[in-house]
Amino acid sequence: MNLRLPHLAAACALASGAALTALPAAAAPVRVCSLPGTPTAALDKAVAREAFRTAGVVATFAAPGVDGSDDDGVSAHELVRLLERDCDVLAGFPRSAIADASDTTLLFSQGYLRSGYVSVTRRDAAASTSGREIVAATYASPAQLIAVQQQNAHFDLENTSEQTVAAVASGRAHRAIVWYPAVVAYQAAHPKQTFRIAPTSSPYTAWQLAFAFAPRSASLQQRIDTALTQMKRDGRLAALTRKWTLPANALEARNADAMPPVAGSIMRAGFVRARGLPAGGGFIRIAASTAEHAPTFDAAQVEHGRTLYGNACAKCHGADLEGNTAPALSGPSFAPLSHSHLTIGGVFGYMATNMPADQPGKLKDEEYADLMAFLLASNGYVAGKSKLTADTARASTAPLVVGPAGHQAAGQ
């Protein structure tokens, strides 16, 4: 039973940001977890503590247990199991327009931190004397997808965002594309290190951190949303997130819908081998025209590619290619109606060299071709009678736009 506060106490509670209603005294504390290894763990805990206090909800903080697997990333299925088994709320869940986990049964609060991927250099860094800079990025993350759009670059792929920042700090890389909170966390641990921060322009750049809830916690989600709104209004949320907020120049220049313009039709890039990662090359070519038609594929390849995708790709990219902990592989952010910045050959070459994330290049050429057929079919292309080969897919300079079936659906 909720106790009614006297009017004076209620006014004081409102002034201090406390909620007027509290959970019954006998209710078990709500268990709050952060994503494993996140650089925003301290922020997530601070925001959660204040939001739950404001909502009048008793909370405890638990260390999540995510099972290991043969692939990088944490799947939506694992997150649902985490919320059923170990946690009631997951703090610091990253959501964006291209990977919002909207296909799951999870519930989400409003965002409490707008952040994203930035370009980082050391303030005292000298320019590259070779004319080709080394760009560090976190392996199998949106940072890698942004990094491959850079011209005349070698790539230093690191296993964690902390190592990515360290690559710049130590001078192993001239520049890094990295999750901005990782820069904040690194500077907190190394206060004498300073960096220059610049924006990046990509569909994979902008994200919001939010709280994720299991379906059974709809009423709790509403209470926390109300608390976050109150914290925004009275300035408490801004005070908690101030040092984590993107610099003004990164916010002003951000355009999540545009890819950076690149002169010429092909970006040439080499990869510097990172610790524990296979050496490899790969780049995504930029479409110079829309004249070339997409290569053909047959229906059997689509079905085999669907199976391969479910086994090797769905965990990170989503069961329906909608994006989860990795970007979407369908929809306008991947295959727009027109004016694509990616080519089919570029995407195929990148996929065959760098994916799956746990063991890049582990599939056979014909399996990568079948995966490409499945991706094309999932983005509006119609199967024909000719089989798609790896050589044909790799050589294609056709822009990756939505196929004929997708255009018909868009016109309805």
mmCIF file of C-alpha atoms in Angstrom:
data_model
loop_
_atom_site.group_PDB
_atom_site.id
_atom_site.type_symbol
_atom_site.label_atom_id
_atom_site.label_comp_id
_atom_site.label_asym_id
_atom_site.label_seq_id
_atom_site.Cartn_x
_atom_site.Cartn_y
_atom_site.Cartn_z
ATOM 1 C CA MET A 1 0.000 0.000 0.000
ATOM 2 C CA ASN A 2 1.336 3.435 -0.940
ATOM 3 C CA LEU A 3 1.477 6.016 1.833
ATOM 4 C CA ARG A 4 0.139 9.490 1.100
ATOM 5 C CA LEU A 5 2.584 12.289 1.812
ATOM 6 C CA PRO A 6 1.422 15.421 3.630
ATOM 7 C CA HIS A 7 1.135 18.413 1.308
ATOM 8 C CA LEU A 8 4.304 20.073 2.630
ATOM 9 C CA ALA A 9 6.311 16.876 2.315
ATOM 10 C CA ALA A 10 4.925 16.380 -1.181
ATOM 11 C CA ALA A 11 6.043 19.863 -2.200
ATOM 12 C CA CYS A 12 9.515 19.217 -0.808
ATOM 13 C CA ALA A 13 9.655 15.901 -2.643
ATOM 14 C CA LEU A 14 8.726 17.570 -5.919
ATOM 15 C CA ALA A 15 11.312 20.290 -5.389
ATOM 16 C CA SER A 16 14.025 17.725 -4.776
ATOM 17 C CA GLY A 17 13.000 15.607 -7.768
ATOM 18 C CA ALA A 18 11.639 12.681 -5.768
ATOM 19 C CA ALA A 19 8.577 10.747 -6.922
ATOM 20 C CA LEU A 20 5.272 11.031 -5.093
ATOM 21 C CA THR A 21 4.673 7.296 -5.213
ATOM 22 C CA ALA A 22 6.975 4.529 -4.146
ATOM 23 C CA LEU A 23 6.991 0.804 -4.551
ATOM 24 C CA PRO A 24 5.575 -1.147 -1.630
ATOM 25 C CA ALA A 25 8.111 -1.713 1.108
ATOM 26 C CA ALA A 26 7.975 -5.451 0.565
ATOM 27 C CA ALA A 27 8.838 -5.184 -3.156
ATOM 28 C CA ALA A 28 12.169 -6.711 -4.131
ATOM 29 C CA PRO A 29 14.796 -4.227 -5.368
ATOM 30 C CA VAL A 30 14.969 -3.795 -9.122
ATOM 31 C CA ARG A 31 18.157 -5.334 -10.547
ATOM 32 C CA VAL A 32 20.018 -3.003 -12.928
ATOM 33 C CA CYS A 33 22.832 -4.194 -15.222
ATOM 34 C CA SER A 34 25.114 -2.510 -17.741
ATOM 35 C CA LEU A 35 26.275 -3.991 -21.021
ATOM 36 C CA PRO A 36 29.464 -6.037 -20.535
ATOM 37 C CA GLY A 37 32.630 -4.014 -21.103
ATOM 38 C CA THR A 38 30.887 -0.733 -21.850
ATOM 39 C CA PRO A 39 32.989 2.413 -21.281
ATOM 40 C CA THR A 40 29.870 4.198 -19.983
ATOM 41 C CA ALA A 41 29.377 1.865 -16.997
ATOM 42 C CA ALA A 42 30.013 4.668 -14.475
ATOM 43 C CA LEU A 43 27.631 7.026 -16.273
ATOM 44 C CA ASP A 44 24.956 4.350 -16.688
ATOM 45 C CA LYS A 45 25.077 3.582 -12.979
ATOM 46 C CA ALA A 46 24.924 7.267 -11.994
ATOM 47 C CA VAL A 47 21.952 7.997 -14.263
ATOM 48 C CA ALA A 48 20.183 4.812 -13.163
ATOM 49 C CA ARG A 49 20.710 5.600 -9.482
ATOM 50 C CA GLU A 50 19.217 9.097 -9.877
ATOM 51 C CA ALA A 51 16.380 8.008 -12.182
ATOM 52 C CA PHE A 52 15.295 5.185 -9.899
ATOM 53 C CA ARG A 53 15.570 7.420 -6.835
ATOM 54 C CA THR A 54 13.407 9.999 -8.601
ATOM 55 C CA ALA A 55 10.875 7.316 -9.500
ATOM 56 C CA GLY A 56 10.789 6.074 -5.908
ATOM 57 C CA VAL A 57 12.095 2.656 -6.920
ATOM 58 C CA VAL A 58 14.687 0.743 -4.904
ATOM 59 C CA ALA A 59 17.417 -0.576 -7.213
ATOM 60 C CA THR A 60 20.507 -2.734 -6.902
ATOM 61 C CA PHE A 61 23.326 -3.011 -9.426
ATOM 62 C CA ALA A 62 24.328 -6.438 -10.677
ATOM 63 C CA ALA A 63 27.134 -7.719 -12.878
ATOM 64 C CA PRO A 64 25.523 -9.256 -15.970
ATOM 65 C CA GLY A 65 26.436 -12.719 -17.138
ATOM 66 C CA VAL A 66 26.398 -13.005 -20.917
ATOM 67 C CA ASP A 67 27.266 -16.439 -22.211
ATOM 68 C CA GLY A 68 30.243 -16.746 -24.529
ATOM 69 C CA SER A 69 29.652 -17.784 -28.116
ATOM 70 C CA ASP A 70 31.334 -18.260 -31.463
ATOM 71 C CA ASP A 71 30.565 -14.762 -32.672
ATOM 72 C CA ASP A 72 31.205 -11.205 -31.590
ATOM 73 C CA GLY A 73 28.449 -9.101 -30.120
ATOM 74 C CA VAL A 74 25.505 -9.713 -27.851
ATOM 75 C CA SER A 75 22.353 -10.832 -29.620
ATOM 76 C CA ALA A 76 18.874 -9.532 -28.884
ATOM 77 C CA HIS A 77 17.968 -13.061 -27.788
ATOM 78 C CA GLU A 78 20.788 -13.018 -25.234
ATOM 79 C CA LEU A 79 19.654 -9.628 -23.968
ATOM 80 C CA VAL A 80 16.117 -10.916 -23.496
ATOM 81 C CA ARG A 81 17.478 -13.916 -21.578
ATOM 82 C CA LEU A 82 19.657 -11.572 -19.521
ATOM 83 C CA LEU A 83 16.589 -9.557 -18.548
ATOM 84 C CA GLU A 84 14.727 -12.732 -17.649
ATOM 85 C CA ARG A 85 17.519 -14.317 -15.624
ATOM 86 C CA ASP A 86 19.928 -11.775 -14.129
ATOM 87 C CA CYS A 87 18.479 -8.282 -14.512
ATOM 88 C CA ASP A 88 15.241 -6.344 -14.580
ATOM 89 C CA VAL A 89 16.714 -3.348 -16.403
ATOM 90 C CA LEU A 90 19.668 -3.010 -18.762
ATOM 91 C CA ALA A 91 21.308 0.428 -18.614
ATOM 92 C CA GLY A 92 23.337 1.961 -21.432
ATOM 93 C CA PHE A 93 21.566 0.212 -24.311
ATOM 94 C CA PRO A 94 22.719 1.902 -27.565
ATOM 95 C CA ARG A 95 19.986 2.615 -30.113
ATOM 96 C CA SER A 96 20.109 4.316 -33.488
ATOM 97 C CA ALA A 97 17.937 4.726 -36.554
ATOM 98 C CA ILE A 98 19.664 1.735 -38.167
ATOM 99 C CA ALA A 99 19.947 -0.561 -35.139
ATOM 100 C CA ASP A 100 17.156 0.060 -32.642
ATOM 101 C CA ALA A 101 16.239 -3.543 -31.672
ATOM 102 C CA SER A 102 12.617 -2.672 -32.478
ATOM 103 C CA ASP A 103 12.043 -6.228 -33.701
ATOM 104 C CA THR A 104 12.451 -7.568 -30.164
ATOM 105 C CA THR A 105 9.956 -7.652 -27.308
ATOM 106 C CA LEU A 106 12.179 -5.348 -25.259
ATOM 107 C CA LEU A 107 10.827 -2.032 -24.007
ATOM 108 C CA PHE A 108 12.947 1.122 -23.992
ATOM 109 C CA SER A 109 13.070 4.389 -22.125
ATOM 110 C CA GLN A 110 13.743 7.685 -23.798
ATOM 111 C CA GLY A 111 17.423 8.328 -24.447
ATOM 112 C CA TYR A 112 19.531 9.875 -21.709
ATOM 113 C CA LEU A 113 22.746 10.482 -23.690
ATOM 114 C CA ARG A 114 23.161 11.378 -27.329
ATOM 115 C CA SER A 115 26.535 10.155 -28.474
ATOM 116 C CA GLY A 116 28.254 8.573 -31.427
ATOM 117 C CA TYR A 117 31.428 7.828 -33.337
ATOM 118 C CA VAL A 118 34.032 10.548 -33.761
ATOM 119 C CA SER A 119 37.417 11.057 -35.379
ATOM 120 C CA VAL A 120 40.190 11.343 -32.770
ATOM 121 C CA THR A 121 43.767 12.603 -33.103
ATOM 122 C CA ARG A 122 46.407 13.516 -30.552
ATOM 123 C CA ARG A 123 46.796 17.240 -30.006
ATOM 124 C CA ASP A 124 50.569 16.986 -30.416
ATOM 125 C CA ALA A 125 50.437 14.544 -33.335
ATOM 126 C CA ALA A 126 52.611 15.198 -36.367
ATOM 127 C CA ALA A 127 51.249 14.744 -39.863
ATOM 128 C CA SER A 128 51.959 11.475 -41.638
ATOM 129 C CA THR A 129 55.162 11.710 -43.680
ATOM 130 C CA SER A 130 54.197 8.826 -45.963
ATOM 131 C CA GLY A 131 51.081 10.537 -47.302
ATOM 132 C CA ARG A 132 48.908 7.651 -46.119
ATOM 133 C CA GLU A 133 47.660 7.740 -42.567
ATOM 134 C CA ILE A 134 46.955 4.811 -40.277
ATOM 135 C CA VAL A 135 43.372 4.905 -39.004
ATOM 136 C CA ALA A 136 42.479 2.814 -35.958
ATOM 137 C CA ALA A 137 38.991 1.392 -35.483
ATOM 138 C CA THR A 138 37.329 -1.141 -33.227
ATOM 139 C CA TYR A 139 37.009 -4.453 -34.993
ATOM 140 C CA ALA A 140 33.527 -5.623 -36.077
ATOM 141 C CA SER A 141 31.842 -2.426 -34.879
ATOM 142 C CA PRO A 142 30.223 0.579 -36.590
ATOM 143 C CA ALA A 143 33.622 2.278 -36.222
ATOM 144 C CA GLN A 144 35.062 -0.181 -38.735
ATOM 145 C CA LEU A 145 32.252 0.514 -41.210
ATOM 146 C CA ILE A 146 32.908 4.249 -40.913
ATOM 147 C CA ALA A 147 36.682 3.811 -41.123
ATOM 148 C CA VAL A 148 36.591 1.937 -44.430
ATOM 149 C CA GLN A 149 35.124 5.054 -46.047
ATOM 150 C CA GLN A 150 38.374 6.948 -45.423
ATOM 151 C CA GLN A 151 40.599 7.659 -48.408
ATOM 152 C CA ASN A 152 44.231 6.574 -48.728
ATOM 153 C CA ALA A 153 44.352 4.895 -45.344
ATOM 154 C CA HIS A 154 45.789 1.825 -43.710
ATOM 155 C CA PHE A 155 43.559 0.395 -40.997
ATOM 156 C CA ASP A 156 44.666 -0.701 -37.544
ATOM 157 C CA LEU A 157 41.802 -2.874 -36.270
ATOM 158 C CA GLU A 158 41.710 -3.173 -32.496
ATOM 159 C CA ASN A 159 39.730 -5.564 -30.312
ATOM 160 C CA THR A 160 38.202 -2.975 -27.942
ATOM 161 C CA SER A 161 37.339 0.714 -28.020
ATOM 162 C CA GLU A 162 39.885 1.327 -25.245
ATOM 163 C CA GLN A 163 42.625 -0.222 -27.387
ATOM 164 C CA THR A 164 41.438 1.884 -30.325
ATOM 165 C CA VAL A 165 41.962 5.109 -28.367
ATOM 166 C CA ALA A 166 45.277 3.769 -27.055
ATOM 167 C CA ALA A 167 46.460 3.211 -30.637
ATOM 168 C CA VAL A 168 46.283 6.977 -31.188
ATOM 169 C CA ALA A 169 47.649 7.855 -27.748
ATOM 170 C CA SER A 170 50.697 5.621 -28.270
ATOM 171 C CA GLY A 171 51.325 6.805 -31.825
ATOM 172 C CA ARG A 172 50.567 3.440 -33.482
ATOM 173 C CA ALA A 173 47.818 5.186 -35.454
ATOM 174 C CA HIS A 174 47.535 8.750 -36.689
ATOM 175 C CA ARG A 175 43.788 8.851 -36.158
ATOM 176 C CA ALA A 176 40.970 6.734 -34.755
ATOM 177 C CA ILE A 177 37.288 6.338 -35.479
ATOM 178 C CA VAL A 178 35.861 5.455 -32.096
ATOM 179 C CA TRP A 179 32.815 5.557 -29.814
ATOM 180 C CA TYR A 180 33.089 8.955 -28.069
ATOM 181 C CA PRO A 181 32.404 7.663 -24.523
ATOM 182 C CA ALA A 182 35.510 5.480 -24.922
ATOM 183 C CA VAL A 183 37.541 8.679 -25.348
ATOM 184 C CA VAL A 184 36.009 10.130 -22.179
ATOM 185 C CA ALA A 185 36.757 6.946 -20.227
ATOM 186 C CA TYR A 186 40.331 6.828 -21.560
ATOM 187 C CA GLN A 187 41.000 10.451 -20.598
ATOM 188 C CA ALA A 188 39.611 9.801 -17.114
ATOM 189 C CA ALA A 189 42.189 7.025 -16.714
ATOM 190 C CA HIS A 190 44.967 9.068 -18.402
ATOM 191 C CA PRO A 191 44.266 12.710 -17.424
ATOM 192 C CA LYS A 192 47.427 14.067 -19.063
ATOM 193 C CA GLN A 193 46.397 12.765 -22.484
ATOM 194 C CA THR A 194 44.460 15.207 -24.664
ATOM 195 C CA PHE A 195 42.871 14.689 -28.056
ATOM 196 C CA ARG A 196 41.321 16.633 -30.891
ATOM 197 C CA ILE A 197 37.766 15.507 -31.618
ATOM 198 C CA ALA A 198 36.189 15.889 -35.050
ATOM 199 C CA PRO A 199 32.838 14.681 -36.390
ATOM 200 C CA THR A 200 32.279 11.755 -38.721
ATOM 201 C CA SER A 201 29.500 11.617 -41.288
ATOM 202 C CA SER A 202 27.840 8.260 -41.800
ATOM 203 C CA PRO A 203 24.515 6.465 -41.257
ATOM 204 C CA TYR A 204 26.334 4.558 -38.501
ATOM 205 C CA THR A 205 27.400 7.635 -36.527
ATOM 206 C CA ALA A 206 24.615 8.823 -34.205
ATOM 207 C CA TRP A 207 23.306 6.841 -31.205
ATOM 208 C CA GLN A 208 21.293 7.289 -28.006
ATOM 209 C CA LEU A 209 21.827 5.444 -24.737
ATOM 210 C CA ALA A 210 18.623 4.245 -23.080
ATOM 211 C CA PHE A 211 17.323 1.787 -20.491
ATOM 212 C CA ALA A 212 16.001 -1.551 -21.800
ATOM 213 C CA PHE A 213 13.261 -3.447 -19.970
ATOM 214 C CA ALA A 214 11.716 -6.893 -20.233
ATOM 215 C CA PRO A 215 8.095 -6.950 -21.496
ATOM 216 C CA ARG A 216 6.824 -7.636 -17.971
ATOM 217 C CA SER A 217 8.204 -4.261 -16.819
ATOM 218 C CA ALA A 218 5.960 -1.896 -18.800
ATOM 219 C CA SER A 219 4.844 0.014 -15.700
ATOM 220 C CA LEU A 220 8.454 0.356 -14.526
ATOM 221 C CA GLN A 221 9.490 1.616 -17.969
ATOM 222 C CA GLN A 222 6.819 4.332 -17.773
ATOM 223 C CA ARG A 223 7.958 5.402 -14.302
ATOM 224 C CA ILE A 224 11.593 5.660 -15.392
ATOM 225 C CA ASP A 225 10.584 7.589 -18.514
ATOM 226 C CA THR A 226 8.706 10.052 -16.328
ATOM 227 C CA ALA A 227 11.722 10.337 -14.035
ATOM 228 C CA LEU A 228 14.064 11.022 -16.974
ATOM 229 C CA THR A 229 11.729 13.735 -18.245
ATOM 230 C CA GLN A 230 11.778 15.355 -14.808
ATOM 231 C CA MET A 231 15.581 15.109 -14.652
ATOM 232 C CA LYS A 232 15.865 16.791 -18.056
ATOM 233 C CA ARG A 233 13.606 19.637 -16.988
ATOM 234 C CA ASP A 234 15.412 20.417 -13.744
ATOM 235 C CA GLY A 235 18.940 20.042 -15.161
ATOM 236 C CA ARG A 236 20.012 16.990 -13.179
ATOM 237 C CA LEU A 237 20.411 14.825 -16.288
ATOM 238 C CA ALA A 238 22.549 17.465 -18.002
ATOM 239 C CA ALA A 239 24.759 17.669 -14.913
ATOM 240 C CA LEU A 240 25.278 13.902 -14.867
ATOM 241 C CA THR A 241 26.022 13.595 -18.588
ATOM 242 C CA ARG A 242 27.956 16.837 -19.145
ATOM 243 C CA LYS A 243 31.435 15.347 -19.492
ATOM 244 C CA TRP A 244 30.095 12.533 -21.706
ATOM 245 C CA THR A 245 28.271 14.824 -24.129
ATOM 246 C CA LEU A 246 29.631 15.161 -27.647
ATOM 247 C CA PRO A 247 31.640 18.353 -28.251
ATOM 248 C CA ALA A 248 29.716 21.150 -29.937
ATOM 249 C CA ASN A 249 31.623 20.819 -33.215
ATOM 250 C CA ALA A 250 30.705 17.125 -33.456
ATOM 251 C CA LEU A 251 27.038 17.813 -32.714
ATOM 252 C CA GLU A 252 26.756 20.697 -35.172
ATOM 253 C CA ALA A 253 28.409 18.834 -38.032
ATOM 254 C CA ARG A 254 26.544 15.579 -37.519
ATOM 255 C CA ASN A 255 24.439 14.407 -40.436
ATOM 256 C CA ALA A 256 23.328 10.845 -39.818
ATOM 257 C CA ASP A 257 21.721 10.532 -43.234
ATOM 258 C CA ALA A 258 24.740 11.379 -45.370
ATOM 259 C CA MET A 259 27.904 9.535 -46.218
ATOM 260 C CA PRO A 260 31.091 11.555 -46.791
ATOM 261 C CA PRO A 261 31.663 12.505 -50.424
ATOM 262 C CA VAL A 262 34.592 10.668 -51.945
ATOM 263 C CA ALA A 263 36.361 11.710 -55.111
ATOM 264 C CA GLY A 264 36.597 8.986 -57.707
ATOM 265 C CA SER A 265 34.885 5.650 -57.860
ATOM 266 C CA ILE A 266 37.231 3.500 -55.779
ATOM 267 C CA MET A 267 38.795 3.912 -52.367
ATOM 268 C CA ARG A 268 42.050 2.030 -51.985
ATOM 269 C CA ALA A 269 42.904 0.880 -48.504
ATOM 270 C CA GLY A 270 45.241 -1.543 -46.809
ATOM 271 C CA PHE A 271 44.903 -3.111 -43.384
ATOM 272 C CA VAL A 272 47.550 -3.106 -40.666
ATOM 273 C CA ARG A 273 47.295 -6.356 -38.758
ATOM 274 C CA ALA A 274 45.952 -5.854 -35.244
ATOM 275 C CA ARG A 275 46.850 -8.062 -32.312
ATOM 276 C CA GLY A 276 45.032 -11.378 -32.495
ATOM 277 C CA LEU A 277 43.281 -10.543 -35.775
ATOM 278 C CA PRO A 278 43.869 -12.032 -39.202
ATOM 279 C CA ALA A 279 45.670 -9.924 -41.759
ATOM 280 C CA GLY A 280 43.371 -8.887 -44.538
ATOM 281 C CA GLY A 281 42.391 -6.213 -46.972
ATOM 282 C CA GLY A 282 39.125 -4.930 -48.154
ATOM 283 C CA PHE A 283 37.367 -1.760 -48.992
ATOM 284 C CA ILE A 284 33.900 -0.644 -49.949
ATOM 285 C CA ARG A 285 33.886 1.055 -53.292
ATOM 286 C CA ILE A 286 31.876 4.189 -53.830
ATOM 287 C CA ALA A 287 29.377 4.137 -56.673
ATOM 288 C CA ALA A 288 30.378 6.536 -59.444
ATOM 289 C CA SER A 289 27.265 6.019 -61.551
ATOM 290 C CA THR A 290 24.014 4.114 -61.690
ATOM 291 C CA ALA A 291 24.516 2.709 -65.186
ATOM 292 C CA GLU A 292 25.477 -0.872 -64.370
ATOM 293 C CA HIS A 293 22.838 -3.456 -63.520
ATOM 294 C CA ALA A 294 23.082 -5.730 -60.505
ATOM 295 C CA PRO A 295 24.474 -9.231 -61.162
ATOM 296 C CA THR A 296 21.977 -12.086 -61.394
ATOM 297 C CA PHE A 297 21.526 -14.958 -58.941
ATOM 298 C CA ASP A 298 19.192 -17.932 -58.640
ATOM 299 C CA ALA A 299 16.559 -18.927 -56.077
ATOM 300 C CA ALA A 300 18.584 -21.850 -54.695
ATOM 301 C CA GLN A 301 21.367 -19.448 -53.755
ATOM 302 C CA VAL A 302 18.904 -17.226 -51.927
ATOM 303 C CA GLU A 303 17.663 -20.122 -49.801
ATOM 304 C CA HIS A 304 21.168 -21.361 -49.016
ATOM 305 C CA GLY A 305 22.256 -17.804 -48.266
ATOM 306 C CA ARG A 306 19.327 -17.440 -45.880
ATOM 307 C CA THR A 307 20.558 -20.472 -43.927
ATOM 308 C CA LEU A 308 24.136 -19.189 -43.881
ATOM 309 C CA TYR A 309 22.948 -15.796 -42.700
ATOM 310 C CA GLY A 310 20.968 -17.315 -39.841
ATOM 311 C CA ASN A 311 23.999 -19.293 -38.688
ATOM 312 C CA ALA A 312 26.753 -16.705 -39.143
ATOM 313 C CA CYS A 313 25.279 -13.203 -39.313
ATOM 314 C CA ALA A 314 21.860 -12.885 -37.668
ATOM 315 C CA LYS A 315 23.211 -12.637 -34.142
ATOM 316 C CA CYS A 316 24.735 -9.214 -34.769
ATOM 317 C CA HIS A 317 22.775 -7.972 -37.801
ATOM 318 C CA GLY A 318 19.338 -9.170 -36.657
ATOM 319 C CA ALA A 319 17.164 -12.103 -37.676
ATOM 320 C CA ASP A 320 15.457 -9.947 -40.326
ATOM 321 C CA LEU A 321 18.560 -7.919 -41.297
ATOM 322 C CA GLU A 322 17.163 -5.023 -39.261
ATOM 323 C CA GLY A 323 20.353 -4.448 -37.265
ATOM 324 C CA ASN A 324 21.050 -5.245 -33.644
ATOM 325 C CA THR A 325 24.563 -4.840 -32.269
ATOM 326 C CA ALA A 326 25.748 -4.394 -35.872
ATOM 327 C CA PRO A 327 24.173 -2.242 -38.608
ATOM 328 C CA ALA A 328 21.110 -3.175 -40.625
ATOM 329 C CA LEU A 329 21.620 -4.992 -43.931
ATOM 330 C CA SER A 330 18.272 -3.975 -45.384
ATOM 331 C CA GLY A 331 16.290 -0.779 -45.685
ATOM 332 C CA PRO A 332 17.296 2.718 -46.836
ATOM 333 C CA SER A 333 20.418 2.967 -44.669
ATOM 334 C CA PHE A 334 21.851 -0.040 -46.531
ATOM 335 C CA ALA A 335 20.136 0.002 -49.936
ATOM 336 C CA PRO A 336 18.468 3.387 -50.588
ATOM 337 C CA LEU A 337 16.060 4.040 -53.454
ATOM 338 C CA SER A 338 18.782 5.925 -55.336
ATOM 339 C CA HIS A 339 22.180 7.626 -55.035
ATOM 340 C CA SER A 340 23.890 4.871 -53.099
ATOM 341 C CA HIS A 341 27.434 5.401 -51.878
ATOM 342 C CA LEU A 342 28.132 1.657 -51.838
ATOM 343 C CA THR A 343 28.626 -0.781 -54.687
ATOM 344 C CA ILE A 344 27.612 -4.428 -54.731
ATOM 345 C CA GLY A 345 31.203 -5.449 -55.422
ATOM 346 C CA GLY A 346 32.497 -3.291 -52.600
ATOM 347 C CA VAL A 347 30.065 -4.746 -50.079
ATOM 348 C CA PHE A 348 30.821 -8.286 -51.266
ATOM 349 C CA GLY A 349 34.584 -7.753 -51.014
ATOM 350 C CA TYR A 350 34.276 -6.274 -47.541
ATOM 351 C CA MET A 351 32.007 -9.107 -46.390
ATOM 352 C CA ALA A 352 34.230 -11.850 -47.828
ATOM 353 C CA THR A 353 37.324 -10.337 -46.203
ATOM 354 C CA ASN A 354 36.030 -9.172 -42.828
ATOM 355 C CA MET A 355 32.978 -11.264 -41.939
ATOM 356 C CA PRO A 356 31.758 -13.139 -39.948
ATOM 357 C CA ALA A 357 33.153 -11.105 -37.098
ATOM 358 C CA ASP A 358 34.387 -14.097 -35.099
ATOM 359 C CA GLN A 359 36.392 -15.594 -37.981
ATOM 360 C CA PRO A 360 36.707 -13.362 -41.053
ATOM 361 C CA GLY A 361 36.934 -15.212 -44.343
ATOM 362 C CA LYS A 362 35.952 -18.583 -42.871
ATOM 363 C CA LEU A 363 33.297 -19.266 -45.515
ATOM 364 C CA LYS A 364 33.974 -20.535 -49.020
ATOM 365 C CA ASP A 365 33.734 -18.236 -52.036
ATOM 366 C CA GLU A 366 30.500 -19.869 -53.184
ATOM 367 C CA GLU A 367 29.013 -19.430 -49.705
ATOM 368 C CA TYR A 368 29.803 -15.719 -49.713
ATOM 369 C CA ALA A 369 28.186 -15.543 -53.161
ATOM 370 C CA ASP A 370 25.057 -17.222 -51.773
ATOM 371 C CA LEU A 371 25.030 -14.764 -48.860
ATOM 372 C CA MET A 372 25.245 -11.887 -51.341
ATOM 373 C CA ALA A 373 22.340 -13.391 -53.285
ATOM 374 C CA PHE A 374 20.295 -13.490 -50.088
ATOM 375 C CA LEU A 375 21.152 -9.847 -49.300
ATOM 376 C CA LEU A 376 20.166 -8.768 -52.807
ATOM 377 C CA ALA A 377 16.895 -10.715 -52.654
ATOM 378 C CA SER A 378 16.165 -9.184 -49.244
ATOM 379 C CA ASN A 379 16.580 -5.714 -50.731
ATOM 380 C CA GLY A 380 14.193 -6.018 -53.647
ATOM 381 C CA TYR A 381 16.143 -7.921 -56.312
ATOM 382 C CA VAL A 382 14.444 -10.829 -58.069
ATOM 383 C CA ALA A 383 16.115 -14.203 -58.562
ATOM 384 C CA GLY A 384 16.830 -15.294 -62.126
ATOM 385 C CA LYS A 385 18.217 -18.395 -63.799
ATOM 386 C CA SER A 386 21.940 -17.586 -63.688
ATOM 387 C CA LYS A 387 24.056 -18.431 -60.660
ATOM 388 C CA LEU A 388 26.010 -15.633 -58.978
ATOM 389 C CA THR A 389 29.724 -16.372 -58.650
ATOM 390 C CA ALA A 390 32.157 -14.787 -56.237
ATOM 391 C CA ASP A 391 34.165 -13.330 -59.118
ATOM 392 C CA THR A 392 31.075 -11.714 -60.639
ATOM 393 C CA ALA A 393 29.952 -10.304 -57.298
ATOM 394 C CA ARG A 394 33.412 -8.961 -56.486
ATOM 395 C CA ALA A 395 33.750 -7.280 -59.893
ATOM 396 C CA SER A 396 30.343 -5.568 -59.810
ATOM 397 C CA THR A 397 30.440 -1.778 -59.791
ATOM 398 C CA ALA A 398 26.645 -1.506 -59.693
ATOM 399 C CA PRO A 399 25.424 0.794 -56.903
ATOM 400 C CA LEU A 400 23.717 -0.973 -54.019
ATOM 401 C CA VAL A 401 20.265 0.555 -54.332
ATOM 402 C CA VAL A 402 16.949 -1.120 -53.624
ATOM 403 C CA GLY A 403 15.941 -3.587 -56.343
ATOM 404 C CA PRO A 404 12.882 -3.539 -58.641
ATOM 405 C CA ALA A 405 10.586 -5.276 -56.135
ATOM 406 C CA GLY A 406 11.552 -2.735 -53.488
ATOM 407 C CA HIS A 407 10.767 0.144 -55.847
ATOM 408 C CA GLN A 408 7.347 -1.345 -56.554
ATOM 409 C CA ALA A 409 6.631 -1.700 -52.840
ATOM 410 C CA ALA A 410 7.742 1.885 -52.193
ATOM 411 C CA GLY A 411 5.404 3.142 -54.905
ATOM 412 C CA GLN A 412 2.320 1.452 -53.485
#
